[in-house]
Coordinates of C-alpha atoms in Angstrom, one line a residue:
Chain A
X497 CA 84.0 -29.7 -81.7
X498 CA 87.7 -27.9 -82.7
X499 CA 85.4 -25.1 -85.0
X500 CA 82.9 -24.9 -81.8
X501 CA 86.0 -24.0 -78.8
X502 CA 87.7 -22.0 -82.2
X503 CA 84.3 -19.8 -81.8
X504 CA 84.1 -19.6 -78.4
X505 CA 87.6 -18.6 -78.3
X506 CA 87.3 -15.9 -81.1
X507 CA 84.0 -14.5 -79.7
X508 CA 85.5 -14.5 -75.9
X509 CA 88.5 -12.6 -77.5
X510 CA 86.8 -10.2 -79.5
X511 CA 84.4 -9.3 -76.6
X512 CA 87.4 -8.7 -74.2
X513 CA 88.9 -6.5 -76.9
X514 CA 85.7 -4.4 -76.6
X515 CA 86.1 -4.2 -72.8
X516 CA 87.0 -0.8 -71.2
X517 CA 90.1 -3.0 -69.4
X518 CA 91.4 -3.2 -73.2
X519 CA 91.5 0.3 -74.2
X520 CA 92.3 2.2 -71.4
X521 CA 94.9 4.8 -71.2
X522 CA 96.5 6.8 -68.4
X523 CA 94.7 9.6 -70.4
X524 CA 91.4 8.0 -69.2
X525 CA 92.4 7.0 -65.9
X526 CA 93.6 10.8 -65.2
X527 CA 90.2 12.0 -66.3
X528 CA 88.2 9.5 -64.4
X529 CA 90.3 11.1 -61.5
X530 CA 89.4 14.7 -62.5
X531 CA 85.8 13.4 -62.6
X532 CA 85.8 11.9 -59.0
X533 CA 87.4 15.0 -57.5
X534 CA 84.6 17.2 -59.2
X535 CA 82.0 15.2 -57.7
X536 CA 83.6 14.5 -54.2
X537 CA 84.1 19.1 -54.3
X538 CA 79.8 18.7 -55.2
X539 CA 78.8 16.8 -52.5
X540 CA 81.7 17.1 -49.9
X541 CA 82.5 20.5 -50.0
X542 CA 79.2 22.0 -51.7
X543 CA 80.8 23.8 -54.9
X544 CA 78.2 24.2 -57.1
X545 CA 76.9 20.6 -56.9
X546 CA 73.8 21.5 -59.5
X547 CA 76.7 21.9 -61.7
X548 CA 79.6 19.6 -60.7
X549 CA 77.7 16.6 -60.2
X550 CA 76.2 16.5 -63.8
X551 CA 79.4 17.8 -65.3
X552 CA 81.7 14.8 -62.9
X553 CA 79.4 12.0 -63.8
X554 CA 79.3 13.5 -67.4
X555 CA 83.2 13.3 -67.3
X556 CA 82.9 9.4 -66.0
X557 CA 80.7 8.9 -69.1
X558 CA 82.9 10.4 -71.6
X559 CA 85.9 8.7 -69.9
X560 CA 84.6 4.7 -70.3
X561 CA 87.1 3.8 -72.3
X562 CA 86.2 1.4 -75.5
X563 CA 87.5 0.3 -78.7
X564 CA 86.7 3.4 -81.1
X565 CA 87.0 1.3 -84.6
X566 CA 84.1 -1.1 -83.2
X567 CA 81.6 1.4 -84.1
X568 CA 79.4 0.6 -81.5
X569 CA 78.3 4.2 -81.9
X570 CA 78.3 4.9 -78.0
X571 CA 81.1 7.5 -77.9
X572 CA 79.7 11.2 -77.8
X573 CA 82.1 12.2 -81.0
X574 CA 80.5 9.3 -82.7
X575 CA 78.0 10.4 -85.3
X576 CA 74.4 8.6 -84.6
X577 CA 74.9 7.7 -80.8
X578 CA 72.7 8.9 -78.3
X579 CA 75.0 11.6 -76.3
X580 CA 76.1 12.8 -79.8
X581 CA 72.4 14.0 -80.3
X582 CA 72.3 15.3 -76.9
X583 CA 75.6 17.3 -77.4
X584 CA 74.2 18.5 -80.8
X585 CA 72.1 21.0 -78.5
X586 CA 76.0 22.3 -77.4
X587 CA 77.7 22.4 -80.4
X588 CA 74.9 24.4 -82.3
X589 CA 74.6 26.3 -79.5
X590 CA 70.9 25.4 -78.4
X591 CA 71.1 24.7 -74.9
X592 CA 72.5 28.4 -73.9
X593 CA 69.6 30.8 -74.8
X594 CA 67.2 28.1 -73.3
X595 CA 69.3 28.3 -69.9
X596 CA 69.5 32.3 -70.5
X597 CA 65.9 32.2 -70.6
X598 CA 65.8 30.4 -67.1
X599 CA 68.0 32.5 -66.0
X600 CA 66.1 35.7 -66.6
X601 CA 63.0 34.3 -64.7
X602 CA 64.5 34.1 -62.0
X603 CA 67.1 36.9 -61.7
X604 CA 65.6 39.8 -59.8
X605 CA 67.1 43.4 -61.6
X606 CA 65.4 45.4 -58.6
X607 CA 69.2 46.3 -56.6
X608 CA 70.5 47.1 -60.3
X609 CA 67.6 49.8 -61.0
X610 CA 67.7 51.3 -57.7
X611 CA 71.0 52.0 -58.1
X612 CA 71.8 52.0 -61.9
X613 CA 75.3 53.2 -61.4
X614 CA 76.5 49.9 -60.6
X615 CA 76.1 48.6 -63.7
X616 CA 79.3 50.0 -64.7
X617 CA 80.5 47.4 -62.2
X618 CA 79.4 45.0 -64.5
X619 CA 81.0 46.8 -67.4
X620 CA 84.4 47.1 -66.2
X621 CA 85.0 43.2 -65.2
X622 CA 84.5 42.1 -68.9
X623 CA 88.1 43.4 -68.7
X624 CA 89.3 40.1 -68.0
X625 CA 87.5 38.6 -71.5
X626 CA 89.9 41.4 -73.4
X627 CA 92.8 41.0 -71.0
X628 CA 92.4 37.3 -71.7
X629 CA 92.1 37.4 -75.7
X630 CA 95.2 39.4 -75.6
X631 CA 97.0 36.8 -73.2
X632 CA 96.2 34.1 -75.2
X633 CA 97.3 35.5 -78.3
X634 CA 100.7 36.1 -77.3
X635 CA 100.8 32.1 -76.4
X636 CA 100.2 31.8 -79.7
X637 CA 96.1 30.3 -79.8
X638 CA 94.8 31.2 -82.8
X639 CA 92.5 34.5 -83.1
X640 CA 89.4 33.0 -82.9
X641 CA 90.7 29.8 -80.2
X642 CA 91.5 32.9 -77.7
X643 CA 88.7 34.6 -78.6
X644 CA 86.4 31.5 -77.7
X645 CA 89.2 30.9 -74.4
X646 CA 88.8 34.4 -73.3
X647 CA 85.2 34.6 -72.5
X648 CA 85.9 32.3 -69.7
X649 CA 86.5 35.4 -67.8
X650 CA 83.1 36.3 -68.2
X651 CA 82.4 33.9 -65.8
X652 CA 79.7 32.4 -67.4
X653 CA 79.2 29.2 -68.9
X654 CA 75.9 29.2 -70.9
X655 CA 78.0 32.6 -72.7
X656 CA 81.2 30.5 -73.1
X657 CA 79.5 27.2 -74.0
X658 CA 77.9 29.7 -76.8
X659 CA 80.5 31.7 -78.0
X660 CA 82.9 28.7 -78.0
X661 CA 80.6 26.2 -80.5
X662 CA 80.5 28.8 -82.9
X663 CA 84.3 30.1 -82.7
X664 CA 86.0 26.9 -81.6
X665 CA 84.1 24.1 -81.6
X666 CA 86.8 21.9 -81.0
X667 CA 87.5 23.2 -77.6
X668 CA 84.3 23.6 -76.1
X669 CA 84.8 20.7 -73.6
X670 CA 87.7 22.4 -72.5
X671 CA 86.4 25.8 -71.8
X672 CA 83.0 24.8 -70.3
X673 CA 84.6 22.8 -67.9
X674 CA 87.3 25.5 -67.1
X675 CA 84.5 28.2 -66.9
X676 CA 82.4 26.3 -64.9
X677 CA 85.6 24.9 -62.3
X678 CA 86.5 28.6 -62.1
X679 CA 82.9 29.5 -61.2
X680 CA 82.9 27.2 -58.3
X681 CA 86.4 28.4 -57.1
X682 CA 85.3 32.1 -56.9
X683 CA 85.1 32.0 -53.5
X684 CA 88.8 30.8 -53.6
X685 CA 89.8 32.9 -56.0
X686 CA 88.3 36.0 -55.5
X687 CA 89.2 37.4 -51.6
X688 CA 92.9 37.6 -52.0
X689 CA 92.6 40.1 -54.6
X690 CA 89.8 42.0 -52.9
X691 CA 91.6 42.3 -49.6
X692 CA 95.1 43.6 -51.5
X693 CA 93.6 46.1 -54.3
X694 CA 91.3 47.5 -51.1
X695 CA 92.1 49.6 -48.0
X696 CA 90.5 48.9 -44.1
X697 CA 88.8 52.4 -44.8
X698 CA 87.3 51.3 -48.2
X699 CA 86.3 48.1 -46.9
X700 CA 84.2 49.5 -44.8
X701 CA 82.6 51.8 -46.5
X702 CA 78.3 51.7 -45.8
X703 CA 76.6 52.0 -49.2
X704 CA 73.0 53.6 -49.2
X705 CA 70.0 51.1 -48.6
X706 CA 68.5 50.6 -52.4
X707 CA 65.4 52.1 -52.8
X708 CA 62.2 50.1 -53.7
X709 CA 61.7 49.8 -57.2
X710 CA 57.9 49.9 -58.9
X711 CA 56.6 47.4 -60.7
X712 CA 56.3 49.6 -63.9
X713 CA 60.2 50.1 -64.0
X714 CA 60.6 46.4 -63.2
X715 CA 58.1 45.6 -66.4
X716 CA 60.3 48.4 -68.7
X717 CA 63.5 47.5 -67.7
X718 CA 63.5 43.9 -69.9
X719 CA 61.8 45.6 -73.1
X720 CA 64.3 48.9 -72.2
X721 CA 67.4 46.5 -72.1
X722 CA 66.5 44.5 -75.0
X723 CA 66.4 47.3 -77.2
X724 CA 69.6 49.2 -76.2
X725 CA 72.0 46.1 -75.5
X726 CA 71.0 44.3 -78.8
X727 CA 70.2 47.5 -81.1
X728 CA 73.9 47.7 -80.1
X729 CA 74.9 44.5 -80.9
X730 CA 72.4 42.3 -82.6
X731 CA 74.8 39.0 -82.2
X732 CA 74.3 38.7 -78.7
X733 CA 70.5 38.5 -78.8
X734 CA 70.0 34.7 -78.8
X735 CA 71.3 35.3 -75.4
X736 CA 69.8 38.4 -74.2
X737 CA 66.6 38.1 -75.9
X738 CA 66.1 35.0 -73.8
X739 CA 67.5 36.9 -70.6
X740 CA 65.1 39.6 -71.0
X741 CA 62.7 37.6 -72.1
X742 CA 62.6 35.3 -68.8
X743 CA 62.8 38.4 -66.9
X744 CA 59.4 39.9 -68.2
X745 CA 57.9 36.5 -68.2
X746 CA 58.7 36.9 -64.2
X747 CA 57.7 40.7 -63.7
X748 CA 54.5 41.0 -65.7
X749 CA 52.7 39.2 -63.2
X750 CA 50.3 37.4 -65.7
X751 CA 52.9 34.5 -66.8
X752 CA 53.4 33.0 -63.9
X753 CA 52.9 29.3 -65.3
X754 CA 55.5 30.3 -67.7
X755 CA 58.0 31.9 -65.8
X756 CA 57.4 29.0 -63.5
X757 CA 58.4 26.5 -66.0
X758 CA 60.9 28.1 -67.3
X759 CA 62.6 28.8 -64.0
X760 CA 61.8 25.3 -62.7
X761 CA 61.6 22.3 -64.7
X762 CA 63.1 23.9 -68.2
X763 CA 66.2 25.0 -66.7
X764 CA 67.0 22.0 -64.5
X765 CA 66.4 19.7 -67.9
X766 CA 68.3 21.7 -69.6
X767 CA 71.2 22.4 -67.0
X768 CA 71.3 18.6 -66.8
X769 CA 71.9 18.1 -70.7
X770 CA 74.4 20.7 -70.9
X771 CA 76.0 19.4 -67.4
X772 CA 76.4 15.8 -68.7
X773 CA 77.0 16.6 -72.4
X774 CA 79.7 18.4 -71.6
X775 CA 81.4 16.6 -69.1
X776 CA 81.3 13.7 -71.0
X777 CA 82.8 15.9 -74.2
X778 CA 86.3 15.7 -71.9
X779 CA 87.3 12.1 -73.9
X780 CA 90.5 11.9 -72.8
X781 CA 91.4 11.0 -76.3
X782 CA 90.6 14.3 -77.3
X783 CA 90.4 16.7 -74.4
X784 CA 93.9 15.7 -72.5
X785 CA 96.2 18.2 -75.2
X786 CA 98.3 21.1 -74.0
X787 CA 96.2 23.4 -75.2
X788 CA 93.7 22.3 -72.6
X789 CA 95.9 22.7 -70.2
X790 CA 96.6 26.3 -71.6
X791 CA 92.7 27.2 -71.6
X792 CA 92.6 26.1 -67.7
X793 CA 95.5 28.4 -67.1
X794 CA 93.9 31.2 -69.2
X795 CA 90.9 31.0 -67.1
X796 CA 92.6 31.2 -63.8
X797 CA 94.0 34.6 -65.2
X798 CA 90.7 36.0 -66.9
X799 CA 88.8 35.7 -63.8
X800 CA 92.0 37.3 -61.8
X801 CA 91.7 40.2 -64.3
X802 CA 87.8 40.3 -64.3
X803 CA 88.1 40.9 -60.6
X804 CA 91.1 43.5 -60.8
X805 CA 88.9 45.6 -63.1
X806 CA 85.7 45.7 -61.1
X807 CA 87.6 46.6 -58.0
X808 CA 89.4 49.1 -59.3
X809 CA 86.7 50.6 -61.5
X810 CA 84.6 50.8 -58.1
X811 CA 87.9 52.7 -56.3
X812 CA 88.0 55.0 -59.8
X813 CA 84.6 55.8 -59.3
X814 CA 84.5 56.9 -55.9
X815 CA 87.2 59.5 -56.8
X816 CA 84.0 61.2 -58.4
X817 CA 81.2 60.3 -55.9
X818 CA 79.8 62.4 -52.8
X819 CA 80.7 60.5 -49.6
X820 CA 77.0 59.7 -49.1
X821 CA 77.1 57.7 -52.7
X822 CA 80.6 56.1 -52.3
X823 CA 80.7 52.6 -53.3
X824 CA 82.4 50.0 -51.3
X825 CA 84.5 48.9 -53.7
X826 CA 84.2 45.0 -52.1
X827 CA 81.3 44.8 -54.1
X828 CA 83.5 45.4 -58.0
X829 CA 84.5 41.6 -57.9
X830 CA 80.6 41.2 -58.3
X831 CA 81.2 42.2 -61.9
X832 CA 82.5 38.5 -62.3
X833 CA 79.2 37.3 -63.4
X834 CA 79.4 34.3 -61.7
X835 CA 75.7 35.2 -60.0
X836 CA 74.9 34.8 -57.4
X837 CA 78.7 33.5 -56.0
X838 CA 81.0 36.5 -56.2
X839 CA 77.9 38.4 -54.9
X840 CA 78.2 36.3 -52.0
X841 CA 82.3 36.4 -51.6
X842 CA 81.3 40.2 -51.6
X843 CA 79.0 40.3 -48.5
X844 CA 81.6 37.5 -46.1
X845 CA 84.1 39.3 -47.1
X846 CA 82.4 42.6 -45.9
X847 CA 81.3 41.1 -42.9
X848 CA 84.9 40.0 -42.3
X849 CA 85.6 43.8 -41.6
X850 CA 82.2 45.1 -40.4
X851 CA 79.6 42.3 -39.1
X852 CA 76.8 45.2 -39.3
X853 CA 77.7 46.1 -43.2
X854 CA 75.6 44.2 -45.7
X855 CA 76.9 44.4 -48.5
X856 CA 74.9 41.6 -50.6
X857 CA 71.7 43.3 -51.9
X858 CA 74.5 45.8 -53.6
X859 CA 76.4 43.8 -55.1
X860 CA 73.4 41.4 -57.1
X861 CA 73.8 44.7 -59.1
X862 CA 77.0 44.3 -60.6
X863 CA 76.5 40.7 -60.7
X864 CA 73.9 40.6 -62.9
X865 CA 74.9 43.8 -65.0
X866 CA 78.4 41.3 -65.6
X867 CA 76.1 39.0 -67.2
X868 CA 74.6 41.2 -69.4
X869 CA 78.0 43.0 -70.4
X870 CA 79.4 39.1 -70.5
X871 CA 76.8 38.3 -73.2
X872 CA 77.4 42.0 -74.7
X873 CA 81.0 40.9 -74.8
X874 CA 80.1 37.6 -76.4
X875 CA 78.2 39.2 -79.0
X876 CA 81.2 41.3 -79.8
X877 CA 83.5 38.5 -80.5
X878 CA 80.9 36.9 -82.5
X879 CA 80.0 40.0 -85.1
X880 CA 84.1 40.6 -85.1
X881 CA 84.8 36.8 -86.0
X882 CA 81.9 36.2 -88.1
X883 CA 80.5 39.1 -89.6
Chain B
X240 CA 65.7 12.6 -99.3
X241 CA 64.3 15.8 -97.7
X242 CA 66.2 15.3 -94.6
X243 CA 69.1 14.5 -96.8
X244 CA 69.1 17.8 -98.8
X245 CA 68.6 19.7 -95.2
X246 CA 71.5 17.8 -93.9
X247 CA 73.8 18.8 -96.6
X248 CA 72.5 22.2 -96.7
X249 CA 73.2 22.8 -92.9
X250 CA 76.6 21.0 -93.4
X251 CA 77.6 23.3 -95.6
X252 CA 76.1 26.2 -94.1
X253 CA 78.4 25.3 -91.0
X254 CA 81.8 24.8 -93.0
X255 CA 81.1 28.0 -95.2
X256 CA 80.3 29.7 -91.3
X257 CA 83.8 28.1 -90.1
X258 CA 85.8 29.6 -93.2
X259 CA 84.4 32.8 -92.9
X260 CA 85.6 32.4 -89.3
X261 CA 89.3 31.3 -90.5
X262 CA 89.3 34.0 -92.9
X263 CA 88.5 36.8 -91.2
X264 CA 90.8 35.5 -87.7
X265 CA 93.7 35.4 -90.2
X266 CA 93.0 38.7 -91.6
X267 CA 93.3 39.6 -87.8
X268 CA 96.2 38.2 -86.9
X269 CA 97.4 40.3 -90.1
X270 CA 96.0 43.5 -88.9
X271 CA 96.3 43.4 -84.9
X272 CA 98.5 40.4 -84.1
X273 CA 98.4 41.4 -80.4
X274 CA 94.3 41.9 -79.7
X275 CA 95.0 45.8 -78.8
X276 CA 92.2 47.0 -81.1
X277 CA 89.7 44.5 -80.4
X278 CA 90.4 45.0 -76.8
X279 CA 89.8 48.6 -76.7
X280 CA 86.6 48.4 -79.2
X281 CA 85.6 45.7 -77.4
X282 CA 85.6 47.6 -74.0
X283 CA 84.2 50.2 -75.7
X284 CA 81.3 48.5 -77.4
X285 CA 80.5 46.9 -73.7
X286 CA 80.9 49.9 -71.8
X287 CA 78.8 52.1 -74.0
X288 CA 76.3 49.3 -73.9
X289 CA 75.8 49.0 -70.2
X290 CA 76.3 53.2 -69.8
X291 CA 73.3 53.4 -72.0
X292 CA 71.2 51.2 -69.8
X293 CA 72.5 53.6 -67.2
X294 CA 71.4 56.4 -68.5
X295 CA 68.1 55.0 -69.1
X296 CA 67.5 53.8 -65.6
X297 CA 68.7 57.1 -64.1
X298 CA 66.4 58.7 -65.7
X299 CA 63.6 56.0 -66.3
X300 CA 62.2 57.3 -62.8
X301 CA 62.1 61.0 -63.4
X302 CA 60.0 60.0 -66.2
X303 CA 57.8 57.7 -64.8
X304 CA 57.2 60.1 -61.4
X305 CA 56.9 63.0 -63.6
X306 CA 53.7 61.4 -65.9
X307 CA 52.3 60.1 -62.2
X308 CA 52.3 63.5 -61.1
X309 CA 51.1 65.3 -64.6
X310 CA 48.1 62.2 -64.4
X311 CA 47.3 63.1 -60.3
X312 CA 47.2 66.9 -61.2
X313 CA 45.0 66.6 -64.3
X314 CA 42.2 64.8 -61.7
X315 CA 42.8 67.8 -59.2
X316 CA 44.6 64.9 -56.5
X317 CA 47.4 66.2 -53.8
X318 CA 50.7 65.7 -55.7
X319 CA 52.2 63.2 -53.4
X320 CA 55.7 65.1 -54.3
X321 CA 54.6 67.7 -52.4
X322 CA 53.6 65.6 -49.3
X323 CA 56.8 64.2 -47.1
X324 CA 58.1 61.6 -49.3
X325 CA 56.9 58.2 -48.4
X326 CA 59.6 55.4 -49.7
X327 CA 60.4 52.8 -47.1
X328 CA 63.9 51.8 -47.3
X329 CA 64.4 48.0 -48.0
X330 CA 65.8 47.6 -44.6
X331 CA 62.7 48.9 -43.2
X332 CA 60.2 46.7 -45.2
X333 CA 62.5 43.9 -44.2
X334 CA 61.5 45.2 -40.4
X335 CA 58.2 45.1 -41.1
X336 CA 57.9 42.1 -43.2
X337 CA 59.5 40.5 -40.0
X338 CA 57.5 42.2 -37.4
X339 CA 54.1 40.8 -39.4
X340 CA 56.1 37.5 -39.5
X341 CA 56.5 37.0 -36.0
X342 CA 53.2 38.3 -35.1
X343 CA 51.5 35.6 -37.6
X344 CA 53.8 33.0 -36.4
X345 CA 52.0 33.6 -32.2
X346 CA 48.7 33.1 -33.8
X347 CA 48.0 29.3 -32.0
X348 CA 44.9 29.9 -30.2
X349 CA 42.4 29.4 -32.3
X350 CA 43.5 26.4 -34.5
X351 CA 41.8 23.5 -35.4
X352 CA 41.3 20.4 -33.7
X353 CA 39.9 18.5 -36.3
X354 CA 42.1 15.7 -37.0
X355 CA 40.9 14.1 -40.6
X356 CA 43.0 10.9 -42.1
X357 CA 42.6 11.2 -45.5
X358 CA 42.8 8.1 -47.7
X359 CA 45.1 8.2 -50.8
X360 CA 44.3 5.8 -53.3
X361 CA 47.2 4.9 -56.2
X362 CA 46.5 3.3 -59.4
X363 CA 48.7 0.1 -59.0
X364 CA 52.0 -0.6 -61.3
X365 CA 54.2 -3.4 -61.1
X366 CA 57.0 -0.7 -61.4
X367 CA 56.4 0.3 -57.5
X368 CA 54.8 -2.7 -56.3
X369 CA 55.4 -4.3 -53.2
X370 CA 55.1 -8.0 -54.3
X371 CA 58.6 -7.5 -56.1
X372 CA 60.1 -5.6 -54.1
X373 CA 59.3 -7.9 -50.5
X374 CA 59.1 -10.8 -49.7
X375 CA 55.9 -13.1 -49.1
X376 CA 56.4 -14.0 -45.5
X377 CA 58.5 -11.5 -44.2
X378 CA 58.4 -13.2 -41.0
X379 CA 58.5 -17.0 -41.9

């Protein structure tokens, strides 16, 4: 009877040692937190909820805390569990190409060709990657940790997710959620700069209406930018060969099925992995260092240089524009290639100063030229670090 | 012992990729401790990139208008250049688009009256069935 309550005793203790109330820390606690707050901002406040909500819920996975010398093979660092083979789509940088893909069947480059100009928009935001890089440096991250930090200011997480697993793999957690928190704070971010880098006379400055685009230039444009962004740099094509793929799946006109799917159902499956996988990468037992802390930072400042640049590249332009072509320089933030959220901080903010002034079909130009120049950028990084 | 051999080989694959990596960020930190160069080849790389595209674009209409109008004059056809130019602005095929819109929307008259209730038969699973999920005798 003595060996029986000795059993029951040992067993009861062992399974309270493998509770979650016998390993937490205030590490985990503070994440959990984090992980509430990101989902209340989804569904309260509507900040990208198809992103927040997987990512939050991720976090609350990741952030059950239990003993880690059990090996009960449920943590997602744990070699054989289940969200370890999810997050092996992350870390070997699967999932980003296959989002770029959706991405690309859905994105509509029509504003961009009739008014090709604006891609420079796009161009001069990926300031705030370099701007970034050089930042972190000088706190003293390693080449390729800034490197991987910095293209948060691309604002664009598949891009960061990628570029991070192959430069820094240990901080991808870190920056995906930092890119992605930023993304959804654009429309914080993002008007205080636009309304003290700009004039009232600039603000309200009436663009010309873009002109129709055929379907023939719609078909060339993917095949067109293929071959000139990755003949340029071949590193980024994982990325932009999906892009432009996607985007002629949607404009030939005889793949709809695909372009369906790959808009639809392939991209939300994916977007959920990614989301969760991620999320729950924020262990607190790994993610909660001060370098963390120092990537969030760092992407507060990229995407405050990102937006800097476009504005001022739009004002730098004008200097050499006829006053019919000027460009309202409201619409440089769009080079953030947050798509299609700075686009939209670009048109209310427009509207604050002229309720007749669209300015929202002009800036989808810039937007998604950023997220061509953000993958360009990417590639960069990637041939410099690993070639 | 397939899977094995692949394992290793990727493994190693991935820490050979991650020493390069090292290796050449060290080198870096050697040769431009404070990102300078990389940020102005960088910007360069990206800007030349996207101004290339410009230039494409710019020009990709010129050459698609001028092989439509080469193709109209070869069949003896009106070059449309020469008519008044034709583009509708996307403001005014949104006016359109709406007017059309509108004017579909008032078409009532002449609608159906036919009601038909249309059966819908599901192949039963115990996953969705009512039995577990109500009780009995709701009302007892």
């Amino acid at each position: 009877m003595e060996k029986f309550f000795e059993f029951i005793s040992h067993g009861f203790t062992q399974f309270m040692s493998y509770t979650a109330f016998a390993n937490i820390t205030a590490g985990h606690v503070v994440m959990i937190v984090v992980a509430l707050i990101f989902i209340y901002l989804a569904i309260a406040k509507d900040y990208e909820p198809l992103l927040l909500i997987p990512i939050g819920f991720g976090m609350l996975i990741g952030n059950i805390p239990f003993n880690l010398g059990a090996g009960l093979q449920v943590g997602i660092y744990e070699e054989g569990s289940v969200l370890n083979y999810l997050y092996f789509g992350v870390t070997k940088g699967i999932y980003p190409p296959l989002i770029f893909l959706g991405i690309g069947a859905m994105t509509d480059f029509s504003t961009l060709l009739s008014n090709p100009k604006l891609i420079l928009l796009g161009a001069a935001a990926q300031l705030g990657i370099f701007g970034a890089y050089t930042i972190s440096l000088a706190l003293g991250y390693l080449p390729e940790q800034a490197a991987a930090i910095a293209i948060i200011g691309g604002a664009d997480g598949p891009t960061a997710i990628f570029l991070s697993s192959k430069l820094a793999p240990e901080l991808v957690g870190a920056i995906a959620v930092s890119a992605y928190s930023y993304m959804a704070l654009v429309p914080v971010i993002q008007p205080p700069i636009m309304k003290l880098l700009t004039n009232d006379k600039e603000r309200r400055i009436r663009m010309k209406p873009p002109r129709t685009v055929s379907k023939t230039e719609k078909v060339m444009f993917p095949i067109i930018g293929l071959l000139l962004t990755c003949f340029i740099t071949p590193s980024a094509l994982p990325l932009l060969g999906m892009l432009f793929f996607g985007n002629l799946l949607k404009e030939s006109g005889v793949t709809k099925r695909l372009a369906d799917t790959a808009k639809g159902a392939l991209i939300d499956i994916v977007t959920i992995l990614i989301g969760l996988t991620v999320g729950a990468s924020t262990q607190a037992t790994t993610f909660l260092t001060p370098a963390s802390i120092g990537i969030f930072v760092l992407g507060a400042v990229s995407f405050v240089i990102a937006t800097t640049g476009g504005i001022l590249f739009a004002k730098l332009m004008n200097l050499f524009l006829s006053d019919e072509n000027k460009i309202n320089p409201l619409i440089g933030n769009s080079g953030v290639s947050a798509v299609p959220d700075s686009a939209r901080v670009s048109q209310m903010v427009g509207l604050q100063y002229d309720k007749t002034n669209h300015l929202l079909m002009h800036a989808m130009a810039p937007n998604v030229a950023g997220v061509i120049g953000s993958a360009v950028a990417a590639g960069i990084m990637l041939s410099f670090f690993m070639g | 012992m397939y899977s094995q051999i692949v394992d290793s080989v990727a493994v190693f694959d991935s820490v050979a990729a991650m020493e390069t990596i090292h290796e050449n960020a060290h080198e870096f930190q050697k040769i431009d401790p404070w990102g300078i160069g990389l940020t102005f080849i960088g910007m360069l790389v990206v800007f030349s990139s996207l101004f290339l595209l410009f230039i494409a674009f710019k020009n990709l209409v010129k050459v698609l208008n001028y092989l439509r109008r080469k193709k109209q004059s070869k069949k003896g056809e009106i070059l449309s250049a020469d008519l008044k130019e034709d583009v509708h602005t996307g403001e005014v095929n949104a006016a359109i688009a709406m007017a059309l819109y509108l004017y579909s929307q008032e078409q009532h008259d002449q609608e159906s009256l036919v009601l038909t209730i249309n059966k819908v038969a599901r192949t039963y699973s115990p996953w969705s069935s009512k039995i577990y999920s109500l009780r009995q005798h709701p009302r007892s």
